[in-house]
């Protein structure tokens, strides 16, 4: 009696295959393009900050939110995968755990840099408020 063995496939985050990830990536690129175009028009009006354009205020706030949300989500996924890998490797060879903490520092740096960029964006708000 012969049995057929199904090949193991690694689907990654979200359980979707490569096609699903590609669709999500294309959607993210399109969204980033439209936000960038709108931000370009907002910053083109930055020469006249005393008007207090509500759309400009909203776009600055939206830019700050996106600047912290997307890297924060990415850092969260990365940190989850890295810490689970560190725990698995540490169970087999406890002496290598210390070497992996530099990767956690790099992942946290992504979120910290995003926070700094969001703070820089938010500091533009007083120029529009008058």
PDB file of C-alpha atoms in Angstrom, residues 26-129:
ATOM      1  CA  UNK A  26      -0.395  46.110  -4.196  1.00  0.00           C
ATOM      2  CA  UNK A  27      -3.227  47.600  -2.131  1.00  0.00           C
ATOM      3  CA  UNK A  28      -0.731  49.089   0.327  1.00  0.00           C
ATOM      4  CA  UNK A  29       1.314  50.629  -2.503  1.00  0.00           C
ATOM      5  CA  UNK A  30      -1.795  52.168  -4.073  1.00  0.00           C
ATOM      6  CA  UNK A  31      -2.904  53.550  -0.701  1.00  0.00           C
ATOM      7  CA  UNK A  32       0.549  54.997  -0.051  1.00  0.00           C
ATOM      8  CA  UNK A  33       0.518  56.602  -3.502  1.00  0.00           C
ATOM      9  CA  UNK A  34      -2.807  58.359  -2.947  1.00  0.00           C
ATOM     10  CA  UNK A  35      -1.847  59.503   0.538  1.00  0.00           C
ATOM     11  CA  UNK A  36       1.435  60.812  -0.870  1.00  0.00           C
ATOM     12  CA  UNK A  37      -0.314  62.717  -3.654  1.00  0.00           C
ATOM     13  CA  UNK A  38      -2.737  64.266  -1.188  1.00  0.00           C
ATOM     14  CA  UNK A  39       0.117  65.125   1.165  1.00  0.00           C
ATOM     15  CA  UNK A  40       1.923  66.811  -1.728  1.00  0.00           C
ATOM     16  CA  UNK A  41      -1.025  69.130  -2.270  1.00  0.00           C
ATOM     17  CA  UNK A  42      -1.197  69.760   1.456  1.00  0.00           C
ATOM     18  CA  UNK A  43       2.463  70.710   1.669  1.00  0.00           C
ATOM     19  CA  UNK A  44       2.117  72.857  -1.450  1.00  0.00           C
ATOM     20  CA  UNK A  45      -0.294  74.986   0.573  1.00  0.00           C
ATOM     21  CA  UNK A  46       2.203  75.160   3.434  1.00  0.00           C
ATOM     22  CA  UNK A  47       3.467  78.502   2.128  1.00  0.00           C
ATOM     23  CA  UNK A  48       0.196  80.040   3.318  1.00  0.00           C
ATOM     24  CA  UNK A  49      -0.182  78.740   6.877  1.00  0.00           C
ATOM     25  CA  UNK A  50      -2.371  81.595   8.117  1.00  0.00           C
ATOM     26  CA  UNK A  51      -5.415  80.378   6.185  1.00  0.00           C
ATOM     27  CA  UNK A  52      -5.958  77.438   8.549  1.00  0.00           C
ATOM     28  CA  UNK A  53      -7.214  75.077   5.862  1.00  0.00           C
ATOM     29  CA  UNK A  54      -9.139  72.284   7.625  1.00  0.00           C
ATOM     30  CA  UNK A  55      -8.163  69.790   4.927  1.00  0.00           C
ATOM     31  CA  UNK A  56      -4.499  70.541   5.560  1.00  0.00           C
ATOM     32  CA  UNK A  57      -4.983  70.005   9.288  1.00  0.00           C
ATOM     33  CA  UNK A  58      -6.740  66.723   8.636  1.00  0.00           C
ATOM     34  CA  UNK A  59      -4.071  65.503   6.253  1.00  0.00           C
ATOM     35  CA  UNK A  60      -1.301  66.334   8.714  1.00  0.00           C
ATOM     36  CA  UNK A  61      -3.132  64.394  11.430  1.00  0.00           C
ATOM     37  CA  UNK A  62      -3.753  61.508   9.023  1.00  0.00           C
ATOM     38  CA  UNK A  63      -0.099  61.504   8.003  1.00  0.00           C
ATOM     39  CA  UNK A  64       0.970  61.317  11.641  1.00  0.00           C
ATOM     40  CA  UNK A  65      -1.463  58.468  12.273  1.00  0.00           C
ATOM     41  CA  UNK A  66      -0.240  56.495   9.270  1.00  0.00           C
ATOM     42  CA  UNK A  67       3.387  57.216  10.166  1.00  0.00           C
ATOM     43  CA  UNK A  68       2.953  55.524  13.543  1.00  0.00           C
ATOM     44  CA  UNK A  69       0.366  52.846  12.654  1.00  0.00           C
ATOM     45  CA  UNK A  70       2.007  51.024   9.759  1.00  0.00           C
ATOM     46  CA  UNK A  71       5.502  50.695  11.289  1.00  0.00           C
ATOM     47  CA  UNK A  72       3.897  49.852  14.632  1.00  0.00           C
ATOM     48  CA  UNK A  73       1.955  46.977  13.124  1.00  0.00           C
ATOM     49  CA  UNK A  74       5.051  45.804  11.244  1.00  0.00           C
ATOM     50  CA  UNK A  75       7.154  45.958  14.389  1.00  0.00           C
ATOM     51  CA  UNK A  76       4.495  44.023  16.308  1.00  0.00           C
ATOM     52  CA  UNK A  77       4.434  41.201  13.741  1.00  0.00           C
ATOM     53  CA  UNK A  78       8.231  41.140  13.564  1.00  0.00           C
ATOM     54  CA  UNK A  79       8.605  41.144  17.317  1.00  0.00           C
ATOM     55  CA  UNK A  80       6.143  38.279  17.646  1.00  0.00           C
ATOM     56  CA  UNK A  81       7.990  36.154  15.119  1.00  0.00           C
ATOM     57  CA  UNK A  82      11.434  37.022  16.477  1.00  0.00           C
ATOM     58  CA  UNK A  83      10.589  36.294  20.101  1.00  0.00           C
ATOM     59  CA  UNK A  84       8.987  32.966  19.221  1.00  0.00           C
ATOM     60  CA  UNK A  85      12.096  32.034  17.232  1.00  0.00           C
ATOM     61  CA  UNK A  86      14.317  33.101  20.134  1.00  0.00           C
ATOM     62  CA  UNK A  87      12.263  31.004  22.539  1.00  0.00           C
ATOM     63  CA  UNK A  88      12.483  27.969  20.251  1.00  0.00           C
ATOM     64  CA  UNK A  89      16.222  28.391  19.753  1.00  0.00           C
ATOM     65  CA  UNK A  90      16.741  28.990  23.465  1.00  0.00           C
ATOM     66  CA  UNK A  91      14.980  25.756  24.307  1.00  0.00           C
ATOM     67  CA  UNK A  92      17.494  23.836  22.220  1.00  0.00           C
ATOM     68  CA  UNK A  93      20.653  25.844  22.956  1.00  0.00           C
ATOM     69  CA  UNK A  94      20.307  28.259  25.900  1.00  0.00           C
ATOM     70  CA  UNK A  95      23.759  29.778  25.363  1.00  0.00           C
ATOM     71  CA  UNK A  96      22.705  31.579  22.149  1.00  0.00           C
ATOM     72  CA  UNK A  97      19.776  33.546  23.598  1.00  0.00           C
ATOM     73  CA  UNK A  98      21.906  36.602  24.341  1.00  0.00           C
ATOM     74  CA  UNK A  99      23.021  36.923  20.729  1.00  0.00           C
ATOM     75  CA  UNK A 100      19.460  37.307  19.497  1.00  0.00           C
ATOM     76  CA  UNK A 101      18.565  40.335  21.583  1.00  0.00           C
ATOM     77  CA  UNK A 102      20.224  42.658  19.075  1.00  0.00           C
ATOM     78  CA  UNK A 103      17.472  41.693  16.614  1.00  0.00           C
ATOM     79  CA  UNK A 104      14.824  42.726  19.125  1.00  0.00           C
ATOM     80  CA  UNK A 105      16.583  46.069  19.529  1.00  0.00           C
ATOM     81  CA  UNK A 106      16.501  46.624  15.753  1.00  0.00           C
ATOM     82  CA  UNK A 107      12.795  45.785  15.608  1.00  0.00           C
ATOM     83  CA  UNK A 108      12.009  48.191  18.430  1.00  0.00           C
ATOM     84  CA  UNK A 109      14.086  50.864  16.679  1.00  0.00           C
ATOM     85  CA  UNK A 110      11.647  50.744  13.759  1.00  0.00           C
ATOM     86  CA  UNK A 111       8.749  51.639  16.041  1.00  0.00           C
ATOM     87  CA  UNK A 112      10.783  54.345  17.790  1.00  0.00           C
ATOM     88  CA  UNK A 113      11.791  55.945  14.475  1.00  0.00           C
ATOM     89  CA  UNK A 114       8.134  55.930  13.421  1.00  0.00           C
ATOM     90  CA  UNK A 115       7.200  57.686  16.649  1.00  0.00           C
ATOM     91  CA  UNK A 116       9.856  60.343  16.029  1.00  0.00           C
ATOM     92  CA  UNK A 117       8.565  60.940  12.488  1.00  0.00           C
ATOM     93  CA  UNK A 118       4.999  61.228  13.798  1.00  0.00           C
ATOM     94  CA  UNK A 119       6.149  63.783  16.378  1.00  0.00           C
ATOM     95  CA  UNK A 120       7.867  65.800  13.630  1.00  0.00           C
ATOM     96  CA  UNK A 121       4.673  65.741  11.584  1.00  0.00           C
ATOM     97  CA  UNK A 122       2.539  66.804  14.546  1.00  0.00           C
ATOM     98  CA  UNK A 123       4.851  69.746  15.254  1.00  0.00           C
ATOM     99  CA  UNK A 124       3.657  71.229  11.943  1.00  0.00           C
ATOM    100  CA  UNK A 125       0.150  71.687  13.369  1.00  0.00           C
ATOM    101  CA  UNK A 126       0.783  74.942  15.313  1.00  0.00           C
ATOM    102  CA  UNK A 127       1.810  76.653  12.062  1.00  0.00           C
ATOM    103  CA  UNK A 128      -1.668  75.954  10.680  1.00  0.00           C
ATOM    104  CA  UNK A 129      -3.575  76.871  13.821  1.00  0.00           C
TER     105      UNK A 129
END
